[in-house]
Coordinates of C-alpha atoms and ligand atoms in Angstrom, one line a residue:
X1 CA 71.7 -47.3 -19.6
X2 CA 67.9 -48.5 -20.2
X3 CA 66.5 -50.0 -23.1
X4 CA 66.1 -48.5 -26.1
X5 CA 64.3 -50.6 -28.1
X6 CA 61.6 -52.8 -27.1
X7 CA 62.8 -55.9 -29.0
X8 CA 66.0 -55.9 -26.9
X9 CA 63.3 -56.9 -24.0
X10 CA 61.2 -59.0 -26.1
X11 CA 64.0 -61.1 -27.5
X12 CA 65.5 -61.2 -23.6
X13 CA 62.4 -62.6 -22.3
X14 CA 62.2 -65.1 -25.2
X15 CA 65.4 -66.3 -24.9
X16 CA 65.5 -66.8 -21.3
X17 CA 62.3 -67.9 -20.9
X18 CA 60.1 -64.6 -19.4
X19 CA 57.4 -63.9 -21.5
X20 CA 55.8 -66.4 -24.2
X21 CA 53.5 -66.3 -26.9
X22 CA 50.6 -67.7 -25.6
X23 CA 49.5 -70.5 -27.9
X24 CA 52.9 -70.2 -30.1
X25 CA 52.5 -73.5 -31.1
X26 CA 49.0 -72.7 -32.7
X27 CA 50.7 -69.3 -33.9
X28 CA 49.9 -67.1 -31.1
X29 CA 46.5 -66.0 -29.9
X30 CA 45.4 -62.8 -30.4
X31 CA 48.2 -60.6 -28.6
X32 CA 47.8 -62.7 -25.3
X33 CA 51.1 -63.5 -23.3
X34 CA 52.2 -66.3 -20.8
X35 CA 54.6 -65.7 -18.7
X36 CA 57.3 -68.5 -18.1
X37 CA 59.5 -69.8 -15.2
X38 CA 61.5 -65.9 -14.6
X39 CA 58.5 -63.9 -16.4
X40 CA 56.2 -66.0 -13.4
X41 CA 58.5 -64.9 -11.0
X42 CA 59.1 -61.2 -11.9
X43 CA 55.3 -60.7 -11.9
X44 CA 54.6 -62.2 -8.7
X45 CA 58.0 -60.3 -7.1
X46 CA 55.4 -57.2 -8.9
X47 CA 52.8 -57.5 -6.9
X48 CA 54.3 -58.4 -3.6
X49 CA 56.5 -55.2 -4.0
X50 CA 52.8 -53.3 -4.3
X51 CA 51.1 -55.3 -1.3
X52 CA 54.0 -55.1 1.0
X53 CA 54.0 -50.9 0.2
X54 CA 50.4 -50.6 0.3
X55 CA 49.1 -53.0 2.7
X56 CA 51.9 -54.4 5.1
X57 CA 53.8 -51.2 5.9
X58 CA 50.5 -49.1 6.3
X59 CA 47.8 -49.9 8.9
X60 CA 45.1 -48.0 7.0
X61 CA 44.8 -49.8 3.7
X62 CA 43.1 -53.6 3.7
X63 CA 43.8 -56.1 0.7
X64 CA 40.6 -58.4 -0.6
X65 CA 40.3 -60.7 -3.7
X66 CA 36.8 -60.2 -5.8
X67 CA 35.3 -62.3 -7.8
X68 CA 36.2 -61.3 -11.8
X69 CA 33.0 -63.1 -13.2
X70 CA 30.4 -60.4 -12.2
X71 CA 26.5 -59.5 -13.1
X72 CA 25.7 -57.1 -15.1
X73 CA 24.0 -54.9 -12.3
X74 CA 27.3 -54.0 -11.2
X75 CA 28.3 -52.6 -14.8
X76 CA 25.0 -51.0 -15.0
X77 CA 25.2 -48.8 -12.2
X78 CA 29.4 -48.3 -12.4
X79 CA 28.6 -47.1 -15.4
X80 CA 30.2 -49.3 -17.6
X81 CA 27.6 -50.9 -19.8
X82 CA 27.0 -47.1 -21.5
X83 CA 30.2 -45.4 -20.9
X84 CA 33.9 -48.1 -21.2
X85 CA 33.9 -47.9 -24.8
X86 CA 36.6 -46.5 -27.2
X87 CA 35.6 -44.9 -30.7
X88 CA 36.5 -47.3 -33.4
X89 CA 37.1 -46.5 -37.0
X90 CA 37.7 -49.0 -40.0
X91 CA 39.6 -47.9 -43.1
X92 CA 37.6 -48.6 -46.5
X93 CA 41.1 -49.1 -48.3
X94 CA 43.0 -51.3 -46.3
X95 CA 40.4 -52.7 -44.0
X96 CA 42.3 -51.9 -41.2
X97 CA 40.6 -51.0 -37.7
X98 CA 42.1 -48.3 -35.2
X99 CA 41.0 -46.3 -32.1
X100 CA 40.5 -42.9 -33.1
X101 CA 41.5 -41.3 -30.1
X102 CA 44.6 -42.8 -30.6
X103 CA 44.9 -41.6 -34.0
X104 CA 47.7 -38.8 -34.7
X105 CA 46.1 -37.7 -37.7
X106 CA 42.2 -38.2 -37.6
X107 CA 41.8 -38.0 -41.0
X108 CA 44.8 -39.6 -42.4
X109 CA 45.0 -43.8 -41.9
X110 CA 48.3 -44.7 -40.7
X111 CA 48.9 -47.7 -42.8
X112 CA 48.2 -47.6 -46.2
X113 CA 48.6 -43.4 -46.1
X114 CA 45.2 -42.8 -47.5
X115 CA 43.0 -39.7 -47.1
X116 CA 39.5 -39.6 -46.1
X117 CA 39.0 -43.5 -46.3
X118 CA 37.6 -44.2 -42.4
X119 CA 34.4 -45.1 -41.5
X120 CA 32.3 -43.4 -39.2
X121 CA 33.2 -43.5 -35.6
X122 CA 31.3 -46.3 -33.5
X123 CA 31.4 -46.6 -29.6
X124 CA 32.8 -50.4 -29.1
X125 CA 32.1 -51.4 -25.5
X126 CA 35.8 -53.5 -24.3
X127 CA 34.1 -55.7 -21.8
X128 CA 34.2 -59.2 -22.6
X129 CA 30.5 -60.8 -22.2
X130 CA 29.5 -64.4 -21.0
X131 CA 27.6 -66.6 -19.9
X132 CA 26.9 -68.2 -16.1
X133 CA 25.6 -71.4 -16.4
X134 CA 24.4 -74.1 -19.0
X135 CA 21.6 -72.6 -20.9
X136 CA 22.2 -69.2 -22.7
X137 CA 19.2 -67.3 -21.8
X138 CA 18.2 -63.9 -19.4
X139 CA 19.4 -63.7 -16.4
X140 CA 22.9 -65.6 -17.4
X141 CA 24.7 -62.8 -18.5
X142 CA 27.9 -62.1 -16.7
X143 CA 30.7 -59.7 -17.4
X144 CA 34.9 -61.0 -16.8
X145 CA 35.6 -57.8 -14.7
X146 CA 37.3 -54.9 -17.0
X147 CA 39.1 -53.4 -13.3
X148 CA 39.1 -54.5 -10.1
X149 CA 38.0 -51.8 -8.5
X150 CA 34.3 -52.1 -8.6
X151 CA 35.3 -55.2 -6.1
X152 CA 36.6 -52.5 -3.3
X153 CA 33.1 -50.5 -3.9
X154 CA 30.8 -53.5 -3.7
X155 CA 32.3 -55.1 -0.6
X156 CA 32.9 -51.7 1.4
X157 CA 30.0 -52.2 3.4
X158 CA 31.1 -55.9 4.3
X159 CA 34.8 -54.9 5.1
X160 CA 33.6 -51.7 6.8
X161 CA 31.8 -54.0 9.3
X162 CA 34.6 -56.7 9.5
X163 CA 37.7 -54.7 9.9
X164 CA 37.4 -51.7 12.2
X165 CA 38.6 -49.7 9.3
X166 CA 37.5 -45.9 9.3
X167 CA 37.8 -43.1 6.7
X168 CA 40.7 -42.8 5.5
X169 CA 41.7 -46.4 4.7
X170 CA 41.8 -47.8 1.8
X171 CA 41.0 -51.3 0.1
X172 CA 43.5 -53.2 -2.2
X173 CA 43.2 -55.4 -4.6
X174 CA 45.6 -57.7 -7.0
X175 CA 44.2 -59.3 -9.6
X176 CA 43.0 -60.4 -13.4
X177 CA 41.1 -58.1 -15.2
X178 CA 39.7 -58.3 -18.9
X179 CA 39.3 -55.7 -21.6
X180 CA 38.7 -56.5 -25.4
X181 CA 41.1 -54.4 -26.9
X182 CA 40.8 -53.0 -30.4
X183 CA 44.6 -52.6 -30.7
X184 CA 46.5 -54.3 -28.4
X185 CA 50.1 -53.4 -28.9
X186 CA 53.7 -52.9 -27.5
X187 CA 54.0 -56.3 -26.4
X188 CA 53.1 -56.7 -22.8
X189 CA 51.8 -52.8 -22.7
X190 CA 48.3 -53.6 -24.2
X191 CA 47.2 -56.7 -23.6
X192 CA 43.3 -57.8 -23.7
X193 CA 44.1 -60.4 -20.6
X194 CA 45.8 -58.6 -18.2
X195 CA 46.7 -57.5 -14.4
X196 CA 45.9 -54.4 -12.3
X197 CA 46.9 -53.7 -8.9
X198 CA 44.3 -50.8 -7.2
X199 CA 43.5 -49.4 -4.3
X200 CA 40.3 -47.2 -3.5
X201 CA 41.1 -44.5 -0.4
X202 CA 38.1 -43.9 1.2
X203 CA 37.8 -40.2 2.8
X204 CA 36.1 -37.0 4.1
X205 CA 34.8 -35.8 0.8
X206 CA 36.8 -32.6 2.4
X207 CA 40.3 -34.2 2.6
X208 CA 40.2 -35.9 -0.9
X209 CA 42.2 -32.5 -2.8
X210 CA 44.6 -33.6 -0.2
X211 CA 45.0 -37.6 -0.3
X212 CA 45.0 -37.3 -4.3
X213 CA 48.1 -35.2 -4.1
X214 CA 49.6 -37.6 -1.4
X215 CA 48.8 -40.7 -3.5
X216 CA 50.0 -39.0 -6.5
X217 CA 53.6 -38.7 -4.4
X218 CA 53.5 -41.9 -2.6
X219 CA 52.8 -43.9 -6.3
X220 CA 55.8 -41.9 -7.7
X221 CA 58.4 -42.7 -5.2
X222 CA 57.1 -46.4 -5.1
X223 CA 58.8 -47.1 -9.1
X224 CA 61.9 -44.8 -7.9
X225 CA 62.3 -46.9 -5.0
X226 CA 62.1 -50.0 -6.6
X227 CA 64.9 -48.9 -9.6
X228 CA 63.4 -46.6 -12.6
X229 CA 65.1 -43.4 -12.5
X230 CA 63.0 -40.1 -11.2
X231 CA 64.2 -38.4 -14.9
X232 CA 62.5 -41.6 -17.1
X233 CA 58.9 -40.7 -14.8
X234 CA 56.4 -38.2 -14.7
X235 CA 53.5 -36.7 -13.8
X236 CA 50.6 -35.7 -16.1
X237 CA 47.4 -34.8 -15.1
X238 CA 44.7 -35.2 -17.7
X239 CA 42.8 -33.1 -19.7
X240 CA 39.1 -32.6 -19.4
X241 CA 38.6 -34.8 -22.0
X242 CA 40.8 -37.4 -21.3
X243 CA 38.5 -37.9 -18.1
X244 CA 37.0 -41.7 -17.5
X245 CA 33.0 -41.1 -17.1
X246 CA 33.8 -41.6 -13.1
X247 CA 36.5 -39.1 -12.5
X248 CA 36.6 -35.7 -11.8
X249 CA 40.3 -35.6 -11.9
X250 CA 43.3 -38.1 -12.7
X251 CA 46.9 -37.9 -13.0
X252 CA 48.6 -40.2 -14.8
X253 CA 52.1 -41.9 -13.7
X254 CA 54.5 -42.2 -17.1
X255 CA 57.3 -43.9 -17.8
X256 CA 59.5 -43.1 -20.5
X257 CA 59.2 -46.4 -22.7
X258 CA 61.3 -46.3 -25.8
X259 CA 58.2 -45.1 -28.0
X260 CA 58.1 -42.1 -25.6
X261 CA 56.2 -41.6 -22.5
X262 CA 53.2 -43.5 -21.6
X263 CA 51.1 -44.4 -18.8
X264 CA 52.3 -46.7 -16.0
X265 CA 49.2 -45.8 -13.6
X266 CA 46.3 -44.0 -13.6
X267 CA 45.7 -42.0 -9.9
X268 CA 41.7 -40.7 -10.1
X269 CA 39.8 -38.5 -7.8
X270 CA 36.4 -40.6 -7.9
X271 CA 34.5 -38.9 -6.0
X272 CA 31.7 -40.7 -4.1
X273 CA 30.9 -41.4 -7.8
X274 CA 30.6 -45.3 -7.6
X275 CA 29.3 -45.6 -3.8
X276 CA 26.4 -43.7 -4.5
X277 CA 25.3 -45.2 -7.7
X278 CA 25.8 -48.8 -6.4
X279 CA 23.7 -47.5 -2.9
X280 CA 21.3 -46.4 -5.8
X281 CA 20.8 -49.6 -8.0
X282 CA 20.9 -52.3 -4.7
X283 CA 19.1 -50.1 -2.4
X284 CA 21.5 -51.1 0.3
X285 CA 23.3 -48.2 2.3
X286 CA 27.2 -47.4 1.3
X287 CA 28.1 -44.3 3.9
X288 CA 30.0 -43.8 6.8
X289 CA 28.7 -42.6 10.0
X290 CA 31.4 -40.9 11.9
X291 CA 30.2 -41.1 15.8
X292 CA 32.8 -38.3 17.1
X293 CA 31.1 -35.8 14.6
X294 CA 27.7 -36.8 14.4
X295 CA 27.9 -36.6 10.8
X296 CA 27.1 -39.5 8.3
X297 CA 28.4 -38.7 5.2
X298 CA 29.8 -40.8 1.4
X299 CA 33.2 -40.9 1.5
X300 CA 35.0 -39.7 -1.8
X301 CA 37.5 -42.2 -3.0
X302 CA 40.9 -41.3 -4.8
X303 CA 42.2 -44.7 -6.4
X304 CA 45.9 -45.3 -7.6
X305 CA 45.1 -47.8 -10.2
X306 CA 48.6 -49.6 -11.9
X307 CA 48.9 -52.6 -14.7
X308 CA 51.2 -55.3 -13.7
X309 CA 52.1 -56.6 -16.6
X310 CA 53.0 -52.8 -18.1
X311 CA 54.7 -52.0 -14.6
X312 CA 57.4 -55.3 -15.1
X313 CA 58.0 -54.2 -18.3
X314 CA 59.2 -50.7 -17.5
X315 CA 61.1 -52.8 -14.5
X316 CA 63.1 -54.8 -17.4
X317 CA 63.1 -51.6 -19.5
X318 CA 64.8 -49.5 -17.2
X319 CA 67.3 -52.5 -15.4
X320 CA 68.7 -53.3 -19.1
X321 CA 72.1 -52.5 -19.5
X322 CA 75.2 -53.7 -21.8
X323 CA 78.8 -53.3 -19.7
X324 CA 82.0 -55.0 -20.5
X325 CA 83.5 -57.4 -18.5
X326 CA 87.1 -58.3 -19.0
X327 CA 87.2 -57.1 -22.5
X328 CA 83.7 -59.4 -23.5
X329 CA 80.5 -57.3 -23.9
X330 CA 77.6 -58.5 -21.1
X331 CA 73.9 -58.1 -21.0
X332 CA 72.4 -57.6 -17.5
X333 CA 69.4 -56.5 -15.8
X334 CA 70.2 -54.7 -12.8
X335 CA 66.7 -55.0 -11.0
X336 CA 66.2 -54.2 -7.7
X337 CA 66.6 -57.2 -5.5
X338 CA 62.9 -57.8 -4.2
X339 CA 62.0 -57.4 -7.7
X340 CA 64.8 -60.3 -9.1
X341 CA 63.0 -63.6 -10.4
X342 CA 66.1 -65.0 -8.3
X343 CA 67.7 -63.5 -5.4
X344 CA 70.8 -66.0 -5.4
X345 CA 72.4 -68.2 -7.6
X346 CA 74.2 -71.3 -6.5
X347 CA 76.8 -72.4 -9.1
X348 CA 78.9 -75.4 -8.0
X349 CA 82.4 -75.1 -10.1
X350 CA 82.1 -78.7 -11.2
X351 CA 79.8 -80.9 -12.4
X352 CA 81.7 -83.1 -10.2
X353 CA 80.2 -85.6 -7.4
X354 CA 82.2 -84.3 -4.7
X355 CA 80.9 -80.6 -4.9
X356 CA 77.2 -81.8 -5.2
X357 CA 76.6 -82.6 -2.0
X358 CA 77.4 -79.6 -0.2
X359 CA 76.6 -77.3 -3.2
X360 CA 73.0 -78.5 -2.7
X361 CA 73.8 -77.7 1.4
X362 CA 74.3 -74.6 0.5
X363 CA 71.4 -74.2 -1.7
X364 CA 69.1 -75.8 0.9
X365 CA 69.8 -73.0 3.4
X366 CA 69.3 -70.2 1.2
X367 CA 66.3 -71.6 -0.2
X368 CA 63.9 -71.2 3.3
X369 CA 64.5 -67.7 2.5
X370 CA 65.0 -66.9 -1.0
X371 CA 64.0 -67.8 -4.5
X372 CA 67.2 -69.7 -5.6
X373 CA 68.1 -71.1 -8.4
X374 CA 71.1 -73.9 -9.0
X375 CA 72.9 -74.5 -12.3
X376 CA 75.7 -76.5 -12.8
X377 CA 75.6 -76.6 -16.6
X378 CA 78.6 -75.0 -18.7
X379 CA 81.5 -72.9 -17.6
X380 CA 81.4 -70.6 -14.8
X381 CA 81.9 -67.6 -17.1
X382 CA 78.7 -68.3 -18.9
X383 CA 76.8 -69.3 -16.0
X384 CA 76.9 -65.6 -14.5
X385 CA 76.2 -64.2 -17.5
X386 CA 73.4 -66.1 -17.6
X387 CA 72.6 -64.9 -14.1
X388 CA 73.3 -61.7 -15.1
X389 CA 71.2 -61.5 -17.7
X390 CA 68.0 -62.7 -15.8
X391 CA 68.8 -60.2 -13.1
X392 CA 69.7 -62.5 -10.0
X393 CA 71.9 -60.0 -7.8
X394 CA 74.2 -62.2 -5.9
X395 CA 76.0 -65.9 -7.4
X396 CA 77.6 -67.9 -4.6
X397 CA 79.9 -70.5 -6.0
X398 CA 80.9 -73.4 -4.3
X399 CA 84.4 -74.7 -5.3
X400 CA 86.9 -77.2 -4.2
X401 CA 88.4 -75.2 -1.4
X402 CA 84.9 -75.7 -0.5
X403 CA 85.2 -78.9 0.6
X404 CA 87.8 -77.8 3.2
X405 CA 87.8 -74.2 4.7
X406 CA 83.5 -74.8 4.6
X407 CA 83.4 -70.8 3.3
X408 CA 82.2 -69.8 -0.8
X409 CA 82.5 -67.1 -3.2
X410 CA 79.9 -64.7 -3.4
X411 CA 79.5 -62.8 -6.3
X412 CA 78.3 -59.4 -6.8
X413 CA 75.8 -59.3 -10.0
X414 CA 76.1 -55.3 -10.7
X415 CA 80.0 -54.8 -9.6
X416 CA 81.4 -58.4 -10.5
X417 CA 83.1 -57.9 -7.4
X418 CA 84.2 -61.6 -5.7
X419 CA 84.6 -61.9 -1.7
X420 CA 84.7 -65.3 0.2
X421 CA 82.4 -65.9 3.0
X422 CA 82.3 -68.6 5.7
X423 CA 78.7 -70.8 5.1
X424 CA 78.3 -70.1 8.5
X425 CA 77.7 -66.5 7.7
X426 CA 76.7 -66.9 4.2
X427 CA 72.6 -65.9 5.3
X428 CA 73.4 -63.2 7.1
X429 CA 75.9 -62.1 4.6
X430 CA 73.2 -62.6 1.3
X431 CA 70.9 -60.6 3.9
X432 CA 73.0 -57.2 4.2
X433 CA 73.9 -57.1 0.3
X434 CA 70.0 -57.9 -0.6
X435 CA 68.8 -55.8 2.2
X436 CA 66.6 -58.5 3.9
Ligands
LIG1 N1 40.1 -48.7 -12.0 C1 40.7 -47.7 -12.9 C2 41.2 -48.3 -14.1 O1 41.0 -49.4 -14.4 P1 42.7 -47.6 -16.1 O2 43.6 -46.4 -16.4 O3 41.8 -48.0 -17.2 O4 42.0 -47.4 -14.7 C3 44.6 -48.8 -14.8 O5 43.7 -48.9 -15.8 C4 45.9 -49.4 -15.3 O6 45.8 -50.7 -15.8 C5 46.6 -48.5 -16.4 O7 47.3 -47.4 -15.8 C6 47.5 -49.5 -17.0 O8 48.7 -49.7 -16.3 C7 46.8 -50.8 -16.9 N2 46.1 -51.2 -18.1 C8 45.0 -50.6 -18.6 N3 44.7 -51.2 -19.8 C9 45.6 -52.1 -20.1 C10 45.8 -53.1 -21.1 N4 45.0 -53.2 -22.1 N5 46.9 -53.9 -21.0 C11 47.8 -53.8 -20.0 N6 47.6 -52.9 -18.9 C12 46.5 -52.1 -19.0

């Protein structure tokens, strides 16, 4: 069972210390979110998952970190500066303001009910303007980077000399990118401070039809693999116009979040779109020469473009589940185990010097490995639900017996299933059930 209603999250990640209100003690600020000790953890277990599937098991795909201040030349020629805007509306009744392409009913607003009462659409550009240095003034004007992908097409010439890389291969990036919402919403969903993770394929202009339906594939099986069910997921290509100004073709990855489904990640066929207008406004040269063919050519680039922050919460979404445990009701989130904030729990039965020191032995071995945390606060019952609750897959307690036959209990997080282990074996042992 997955969640069914967002609060059921939202309260979770309160309560156990996930996702903050930024500023909370000023009253919030303006729909931004901090994440705390597990949320920190979650996100960064995000990301890794991506990297370690899209840079560390593939030999063609090369990970960079851009700068997120940027000039705005680089918005100029991506295109940005005239074209990232969304159509804003204002109601004359309630004063309320709304994105009208998000409006079901163009005509009707959806708070106070009334007819006829918006404004005329205006374009509203989201990028969040600055300035680089002391005095305000031309020439100071920078942009906080609304994606990160115009990173991967400024730098392709420098990684193309640096790496040995060829078409196809692809550049990733993880990282902080900035939009100025008009409606942010959903909690963590839309968020005007947020994280993408996006990788630009550079290929043959011939074999892009191709990687787009590869990437469309690989992206999919990537959030099965990692726990959300293949029926809560789908594939929807957009319609003509649904199209960002760079794309002549995107499908979008959905998951089914409890308002319905929504997107999880964009996958676009850029074309050589971006190359060629950067080559344009900096006058330096952004193509490939291939030396077998003879042929020197601008490689098209399909881009599987994700949010992190929207991608961990259809993780928690889809791990949620409510079971019952020796006639008590339990909460738990049954994430996959690269994805846990905490792998293993060590829970020493008592609060008792004598368990302490080896309880912290034990801890101390796990920890060159895994992310581990140690509680020894209230009963053992509440301590796995607590456990359970954040998601950690595997408890081992250390006990009195402890102390004499040097072995633990492990407990299974999903089956509440107990075996005893010798420390000895305890890593290997946490290895096979995590699966590494
Ligand atoms: N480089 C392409 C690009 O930025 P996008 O569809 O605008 O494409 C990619 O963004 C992903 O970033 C989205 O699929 C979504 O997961 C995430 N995203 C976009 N806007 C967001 C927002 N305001 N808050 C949280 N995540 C967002």
């Amino acid at each position: 069972m997955a969640a069914t209603d967002l609060e059921q999250i939202v309260n979770l990640s309160k309560r156990r210390g996930f996702v903050f209100l930024s500023a909370e003690i000023y009253g919030g600020f303006r729909s931004a979110y901090d994440y705390g000790p597990l949320g920190s953890l979650l996100l960064r277990n995000v990301k890794n998952a991506w990297i370690r599937a899209m840079v560390q098991e593939r030999d063609d795909v090369v990970l960079i970190d851009a700068a997120i201040l940027a000039p705005p030349q680089i918005w100029e020629a991506s295109g940005h500066l005239a074209n990232f805007t969304d159509p804003l509306v204002d109601c004359t009744n309630c004063k309320q303001r709304f994105r009208l392409d998000k409006l079901d009913d163009p005509d009707t607003c959806p708070n106070c009910g009334r007819h006829g009462t918006f404004t005329e659409a205006r374009q509203f550009n989201l990028m969040f303007k600055t300035q680089a240095g002391p005095v305000e003034e031309a020439g100071t004007v920078a942009y906080l980077r609304p994606e990160t992908a115009q990173g991967m097409f400024v730098n392709f010439a420098n990684v193309l000399n640096t790496s040995r890389k060829k078409p196809p291969f692809g550049i990733a990036q993880v990282g902080k990118v900035f939009r100025n919402e008009i409606t942010p919403q959903n909690w963590i969903f839309r968020t005007r401070e947020f994280e993408q993770m996006e990788m630009q394929f550079f290929v043959p202009p011939a074999d892009s039809a191709r990687w787009f339906e590869y990437w469309c594939q690989e992206r999919l099986d990537w959030y099965v693999r990692h726990g959300i069910p293949r029926d809560d997921l789908r594939l929807r290509r957009h319609d003509a116009d649904e199209l960002s100004h760079y794309s002549a073709g995107t499908s979008d990855v959905e998951f089914r979040f409890p308002w319905g489904f929504d997107e999880l990640e964009g996958i676009a066929q850029r074309t050589d779109y971006d190359l060629k207008q950067h080559a344009a406004a900096s006058g330096e040269r952004l193509d490939y020469f291939d030396q077998v063919t003879g042929e020197r050519y601008v490689p098209y680039v399909v881009e599987p473009a994700a949010g992190v922050t929207r991608t961990m919460a259809a993780f928690m979404l889809a791990a949620y589940d409510v079971d019952e445990v020796g006639g008590e009701e339990r909460t738990l989130l049954r994430l996959h185990p690269r994805l846990a904030p905490y792998q293993v729990a060590v829970l020493p039965l008592s609060k008792k010097d004598i368990l302490t020191p080896l309880a912290g032995e034990v801890r101390h071995t796990l920890a060159g490995r895994y992310m581990v945390d140690y509680d020894e606060v209230q009963s053992i019952g509440k301590r796995y639900r607590r456990q359970d609750e954040v998601g950690t897959p595997i408890c081992v307690t250390v006990d009195f017996d402890s102390l004499d036959d040097k072995a633990v209990t492990i407990r299974d997080r999903d089956t509440t299933d107990q075996v005893r282990v010798p420390i000895d074996h305890l890593v290997d042992e946490v290895a096979d059930r995590l699966g590494f």
